XYZ file of C-alpha atoms in Angstrom:
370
model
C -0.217 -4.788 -18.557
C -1.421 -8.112 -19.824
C 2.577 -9.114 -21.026
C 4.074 -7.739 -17.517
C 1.432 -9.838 -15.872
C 2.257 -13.041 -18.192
C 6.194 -12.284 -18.363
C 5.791 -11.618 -14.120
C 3.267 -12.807 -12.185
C 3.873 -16.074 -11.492
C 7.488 -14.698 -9.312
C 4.838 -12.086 -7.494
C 3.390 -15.273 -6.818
C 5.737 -17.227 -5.823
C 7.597 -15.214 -3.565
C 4.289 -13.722 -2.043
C 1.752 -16.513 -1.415
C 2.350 -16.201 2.341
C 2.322 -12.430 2.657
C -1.004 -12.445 0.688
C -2.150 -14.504 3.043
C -1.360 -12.462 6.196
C -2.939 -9.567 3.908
C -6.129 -10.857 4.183
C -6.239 -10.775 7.904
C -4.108 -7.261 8.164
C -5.537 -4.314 7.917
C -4.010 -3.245 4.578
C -5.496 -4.289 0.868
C -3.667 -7.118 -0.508
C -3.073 -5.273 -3.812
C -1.539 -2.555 -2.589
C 0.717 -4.760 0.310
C 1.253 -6.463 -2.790
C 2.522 -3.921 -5.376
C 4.614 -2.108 -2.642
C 6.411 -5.530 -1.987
C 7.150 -6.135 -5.890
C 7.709 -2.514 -7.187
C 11.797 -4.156 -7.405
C 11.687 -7.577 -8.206
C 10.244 -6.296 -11.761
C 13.684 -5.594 -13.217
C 17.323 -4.869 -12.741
C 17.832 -1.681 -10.620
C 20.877 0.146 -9.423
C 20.807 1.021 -5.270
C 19.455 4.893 -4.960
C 22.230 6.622 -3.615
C 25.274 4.117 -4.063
C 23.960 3.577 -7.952
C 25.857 -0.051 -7.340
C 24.747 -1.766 -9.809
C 23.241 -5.231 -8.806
C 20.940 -8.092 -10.418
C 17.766 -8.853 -8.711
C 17.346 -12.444 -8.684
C 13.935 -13.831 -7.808
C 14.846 -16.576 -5.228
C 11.225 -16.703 -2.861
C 12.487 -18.676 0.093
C 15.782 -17.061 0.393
C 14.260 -13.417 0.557
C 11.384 -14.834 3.048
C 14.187 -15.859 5.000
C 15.818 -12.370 5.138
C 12.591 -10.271 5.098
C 12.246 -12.661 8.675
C 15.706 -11.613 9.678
C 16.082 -8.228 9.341
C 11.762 -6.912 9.200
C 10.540 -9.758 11.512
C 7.663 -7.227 12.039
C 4.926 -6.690 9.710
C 2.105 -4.294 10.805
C 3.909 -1.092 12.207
C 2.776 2.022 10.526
C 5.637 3.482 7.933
C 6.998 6.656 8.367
C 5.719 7.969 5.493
C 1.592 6.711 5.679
C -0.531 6.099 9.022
C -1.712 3.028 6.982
C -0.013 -0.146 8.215
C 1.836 -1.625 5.771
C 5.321 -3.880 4.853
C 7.571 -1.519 3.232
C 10.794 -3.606 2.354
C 11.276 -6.907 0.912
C 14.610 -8.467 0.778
C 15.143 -10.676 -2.255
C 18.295 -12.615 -2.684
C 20.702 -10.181 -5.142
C 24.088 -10.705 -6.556
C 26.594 -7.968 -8.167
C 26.175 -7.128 -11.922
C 29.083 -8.127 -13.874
C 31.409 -6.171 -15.338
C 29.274 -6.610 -18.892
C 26.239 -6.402 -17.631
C 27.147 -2.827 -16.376
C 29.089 -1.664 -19.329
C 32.154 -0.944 -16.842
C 29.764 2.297 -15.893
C 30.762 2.243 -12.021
C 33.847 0.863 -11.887
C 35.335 2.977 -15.393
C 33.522 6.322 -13.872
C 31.740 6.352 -16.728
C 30.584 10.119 -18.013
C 32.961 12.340 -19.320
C 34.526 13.758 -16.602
C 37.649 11.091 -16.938
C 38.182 8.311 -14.923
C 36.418 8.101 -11.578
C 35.423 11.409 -11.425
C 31.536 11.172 -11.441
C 32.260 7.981 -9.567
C 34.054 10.086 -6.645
C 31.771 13.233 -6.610
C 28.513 10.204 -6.321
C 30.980 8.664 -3.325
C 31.213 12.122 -1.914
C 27.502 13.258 -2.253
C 26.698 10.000 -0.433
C 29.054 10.340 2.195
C 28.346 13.917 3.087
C 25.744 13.638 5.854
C 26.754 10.859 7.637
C 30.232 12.482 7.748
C 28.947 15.532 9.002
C 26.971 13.926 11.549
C 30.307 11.916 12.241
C 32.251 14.902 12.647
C 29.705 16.455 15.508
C 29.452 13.335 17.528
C 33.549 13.651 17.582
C 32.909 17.758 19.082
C 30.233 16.276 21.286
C 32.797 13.551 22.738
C 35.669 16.138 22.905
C 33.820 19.549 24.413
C 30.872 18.521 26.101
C 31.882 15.369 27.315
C 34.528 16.778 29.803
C 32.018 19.870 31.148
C 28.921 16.773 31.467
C 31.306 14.304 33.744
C 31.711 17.518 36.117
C 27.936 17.259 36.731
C 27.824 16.105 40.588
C 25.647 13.186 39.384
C 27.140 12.214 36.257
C 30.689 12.430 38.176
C 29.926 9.163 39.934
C 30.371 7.885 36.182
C 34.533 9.256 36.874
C 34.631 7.485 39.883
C 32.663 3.655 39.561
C 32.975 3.370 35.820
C 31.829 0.158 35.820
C 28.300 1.829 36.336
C 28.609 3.207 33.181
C 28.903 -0.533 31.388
C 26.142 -1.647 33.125
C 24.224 1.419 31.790
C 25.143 0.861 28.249
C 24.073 -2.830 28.737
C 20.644 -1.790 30.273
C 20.324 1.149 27.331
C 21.026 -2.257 24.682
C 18.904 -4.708 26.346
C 15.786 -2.100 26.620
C 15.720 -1.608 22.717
C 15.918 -4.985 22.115
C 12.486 -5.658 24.791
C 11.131 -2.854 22.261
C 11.623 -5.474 18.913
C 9.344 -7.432 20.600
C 6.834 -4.838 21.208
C 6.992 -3.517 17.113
C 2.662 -2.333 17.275
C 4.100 -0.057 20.079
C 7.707 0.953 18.730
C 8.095 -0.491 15.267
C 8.113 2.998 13.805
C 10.957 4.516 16.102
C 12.497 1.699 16.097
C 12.613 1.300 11.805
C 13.792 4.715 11.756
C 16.233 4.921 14.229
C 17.476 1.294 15.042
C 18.356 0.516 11.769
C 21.062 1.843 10.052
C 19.667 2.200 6.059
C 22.329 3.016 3.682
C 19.449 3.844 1.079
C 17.320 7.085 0.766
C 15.918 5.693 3.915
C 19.216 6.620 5.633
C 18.357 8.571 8.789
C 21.808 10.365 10.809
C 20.854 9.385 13.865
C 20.484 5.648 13.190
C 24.421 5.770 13.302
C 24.310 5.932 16.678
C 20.641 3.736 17.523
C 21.315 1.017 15.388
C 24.283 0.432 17.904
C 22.068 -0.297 20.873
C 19.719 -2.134 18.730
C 19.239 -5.973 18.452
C 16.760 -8.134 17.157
C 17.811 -11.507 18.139
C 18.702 -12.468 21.433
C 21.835 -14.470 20.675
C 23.417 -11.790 19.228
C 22.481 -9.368 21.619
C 23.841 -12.220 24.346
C 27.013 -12.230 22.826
C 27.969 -8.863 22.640
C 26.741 -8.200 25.927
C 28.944 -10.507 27.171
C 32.353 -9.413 25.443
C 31.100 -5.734 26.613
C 30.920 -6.850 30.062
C 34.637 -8.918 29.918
C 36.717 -6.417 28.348
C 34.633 -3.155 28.818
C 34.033 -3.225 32.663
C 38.265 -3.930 33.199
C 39.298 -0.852 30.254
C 36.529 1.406 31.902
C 38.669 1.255 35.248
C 41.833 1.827 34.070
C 40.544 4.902 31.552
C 38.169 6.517 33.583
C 34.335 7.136 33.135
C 34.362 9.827 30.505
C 37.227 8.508 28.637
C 35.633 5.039 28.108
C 31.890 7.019 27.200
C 34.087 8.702 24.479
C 35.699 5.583 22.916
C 32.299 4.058 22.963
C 30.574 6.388 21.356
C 33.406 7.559 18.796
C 33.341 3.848 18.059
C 29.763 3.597 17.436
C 29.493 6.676 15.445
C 32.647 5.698 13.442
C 31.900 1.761 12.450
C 28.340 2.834 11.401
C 30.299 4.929 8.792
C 32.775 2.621 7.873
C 29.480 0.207 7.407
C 28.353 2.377 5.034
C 31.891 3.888 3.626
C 34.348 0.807 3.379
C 31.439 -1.443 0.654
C 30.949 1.177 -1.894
C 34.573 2.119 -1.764
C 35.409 -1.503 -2.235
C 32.983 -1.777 -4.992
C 34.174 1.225 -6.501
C 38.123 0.582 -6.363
C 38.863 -2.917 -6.340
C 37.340 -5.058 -9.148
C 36.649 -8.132 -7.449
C 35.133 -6.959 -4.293
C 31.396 -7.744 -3.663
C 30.857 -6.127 -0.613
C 27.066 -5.569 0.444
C 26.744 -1.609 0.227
C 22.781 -1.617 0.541
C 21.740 -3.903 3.119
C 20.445 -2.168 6.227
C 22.442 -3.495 9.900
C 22.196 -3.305 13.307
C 23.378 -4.280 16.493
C 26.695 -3.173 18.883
C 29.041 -4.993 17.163
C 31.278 -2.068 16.124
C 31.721 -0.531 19.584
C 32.375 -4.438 20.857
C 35.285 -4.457 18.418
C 36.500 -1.119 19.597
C 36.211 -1.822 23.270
C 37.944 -5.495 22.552
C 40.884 -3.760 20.330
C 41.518 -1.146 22.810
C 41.994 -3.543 25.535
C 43.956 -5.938 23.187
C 46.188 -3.116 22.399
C 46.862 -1.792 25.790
C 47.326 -5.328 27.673
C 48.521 -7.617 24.511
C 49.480 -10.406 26.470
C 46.378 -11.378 28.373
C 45.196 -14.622 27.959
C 41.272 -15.197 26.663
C 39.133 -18.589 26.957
C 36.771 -19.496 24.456
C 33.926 -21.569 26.127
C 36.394 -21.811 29.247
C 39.171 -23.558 26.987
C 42.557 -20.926 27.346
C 43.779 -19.748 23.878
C 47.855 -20.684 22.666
C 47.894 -16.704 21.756
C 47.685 -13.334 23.709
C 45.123 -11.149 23.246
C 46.244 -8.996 20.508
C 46.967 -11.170 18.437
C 43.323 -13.277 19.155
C 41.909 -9.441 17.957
C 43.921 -9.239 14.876
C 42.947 -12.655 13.646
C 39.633 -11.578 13.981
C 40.590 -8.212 11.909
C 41.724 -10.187 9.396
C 38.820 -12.032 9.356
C 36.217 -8.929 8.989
C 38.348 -7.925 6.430
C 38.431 -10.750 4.096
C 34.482 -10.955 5.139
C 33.833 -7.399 3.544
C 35.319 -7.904 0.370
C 34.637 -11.667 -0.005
C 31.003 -11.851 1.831
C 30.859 -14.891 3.632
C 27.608 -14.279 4.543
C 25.224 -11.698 5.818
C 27.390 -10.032 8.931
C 28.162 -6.424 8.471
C 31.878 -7.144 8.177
C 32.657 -3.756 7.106
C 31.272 -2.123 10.590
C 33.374 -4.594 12.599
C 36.495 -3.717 10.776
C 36.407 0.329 11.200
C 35.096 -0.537 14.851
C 38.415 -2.176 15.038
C 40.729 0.382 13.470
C 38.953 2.563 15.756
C 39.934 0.198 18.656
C 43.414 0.237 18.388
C 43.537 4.282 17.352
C 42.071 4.577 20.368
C 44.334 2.327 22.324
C 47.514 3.856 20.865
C 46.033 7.443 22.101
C 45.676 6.276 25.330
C 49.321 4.883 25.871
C 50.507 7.888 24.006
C 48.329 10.309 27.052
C 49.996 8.007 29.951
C 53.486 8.002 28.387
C 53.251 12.238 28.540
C 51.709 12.384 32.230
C 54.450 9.722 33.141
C 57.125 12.153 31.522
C 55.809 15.266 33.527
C 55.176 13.534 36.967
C 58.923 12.486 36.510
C 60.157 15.640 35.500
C 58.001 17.580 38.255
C 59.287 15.157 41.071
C 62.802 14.878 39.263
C 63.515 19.195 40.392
């Protein structure tokens, strides 16, 4: 104990002089808010389900600055004690290198030959939140259709635009509940944010996309909902737009968690984050904004007022383009890898929609053709 203490101690310090402090006014014991902070910044440790290997390096301002980004709360009870108490600490981490690992992740390792462990860890990961995937897709496609006959939810058919200003209201009510965390921290750290970690919970796939914690971003996403998603909800229809917005949700929160460790797994220089828990409605945005960009390519967008050179499509795919570099490269901390599958989603979804027109269009003509 005496050499961990010499060898550590003064990085628990460092990086925890504030939080002690807060400890002493909280309602937990600084030693154990302490050693539940630190239990990872002790040594290099692989991510618990992704087994990414990373490098934990002790940078204190950098992971205050995160720990204040993502867990701006501090004294919600955790799901697993009534105590109060911080459960998470951020610190600044970078990708092992390819020596540091022995070329276990990458190679496969084991004996099963090449990638095989690699793939059957990929699966094992992927198996619930592909599951749950799979029934929000049955929900959209059989209940959906029997729900919008409902004489009140049929209104939804007729003024669709109802239905954005619903999802609006639904996104900015969880954000008024960040800033009541004593009240909802615990629902809301178990369902509005989407853990990729054995904290994962299936229903945060579809939560953590109604959930912001900071008002710009919620601002901004509001606002691209309300441009594009109040126009494509007329010209689809109530239940059609509910289903692309969901199925959009549902499908970047998996490609947030997917698209990373397959990167990490498969392409050698990638250092996509796989562990870092997200949030926010980003990935249905990007849906809603490449479904519209697909259907009416040629519409012309403003940014701040000030009329783009380019249609619309072609604004979305530079975007894309950009999430995509993002994931692999990491610019910074953006979940770039939810934004892209919210954008293949996007234009799958626009291409079934012209594909569903172009076959009633071919029977109303043959119908009034006889």
């Amino acid at each position: 104990m005496s050499s961990f203490v010499r060898q550590k101690g003064r990085y628990f310090f460092l990086s925890n002089s504030h939080s002690l402090y807060r400890g002493a006014t909280g309602t937990v014991p600084v030693a154990t808010k302490f050693f539940v902070q630190n239990g990872a910044a002790a040594g290099v440790l692989p991510t618990a389900l992704t087994r990414v290997p990373t490098v934990a390096q002790l940078a204190p301002s950098t992971g205050a600055t995160l720990r204040s980004v993502f867990f701006p709360f501090t004294k919600f009870p955790s799901p697993a004690s009534k105590t109060p108490t911080l459960r998470i600490t951020i610190l600044k981490r970078a990708m092992a290198t390819h020596r540091e690992t022995g070329g276990s992740w990458r190679s496969g390792g084991g004996s099963g030959g090449y990638g095989s462990s690699k793939f059957r860890r990929i699966v094992s990961y992927l198996r619930v939140p592909l599951a749950f995937t799979a029934g929000v897709l049955a929900f959209n496609a059989i209940v959906l259709p029997f729900a919008f006959q409902i004489p009140g939810v049929s209104t939804l058919q007729r003024r669709p635009e109802l239905l954005v200003y619903g999802l609006m209201a639904a996104n900015i009510a969880v954000f008024a509940a960040w800033k009541a965390p004593r009240a909802f921290g615990r629902q809301l750290y178990r369902y509005g944010l989407l853990h990729k970690d054995a904290q994962f919970n299936k229903w945060s796939m579809l939560g953590s996309a109604f959930s912001h914690q900071e008002l710009w971003h919620l601002g901004i996403n509001m606002f691209v909902l309300y441009q594009f998603g109040i126009p494509l909800a007329k010209w689809v229809g109530g239940q059609s737009f509910l289903e692309m917005y969901l199925g959009g949700a549902v499908l970047s929160s998996l490609g947030s968690m997917a698209l990373p460790v397959l990167a990490n797994a498969y392409t050698p220089w990638a250092v996509a984050l796989a562990n870092v828990p997200s949030l926010g409605a980003s990935g249905a945005i990007f849906t809603v904004f490449g479904a519209f960009s697909y259907l009416v390519p040629y519409a012309r967008l403003s940014l701040f007022f000030v009329p783009l050179p380019i249609g619309a499509w072609y604004v979305f795919l530079l975007t894309m383009g950009y999430n995509g570099l993002g994931m692999f490269y990491r610019f910074g901390m953006s979940d770039y890898a939810g934004h892209f599958a919210g954008s293949a989603v996007g234009i799958l979804w626009g291409w079934i929609f012209s594909e569903r027109v172009k076959k009633q269009r071919q029977v109303t003509l043959r119908r009034y053709g006889n």
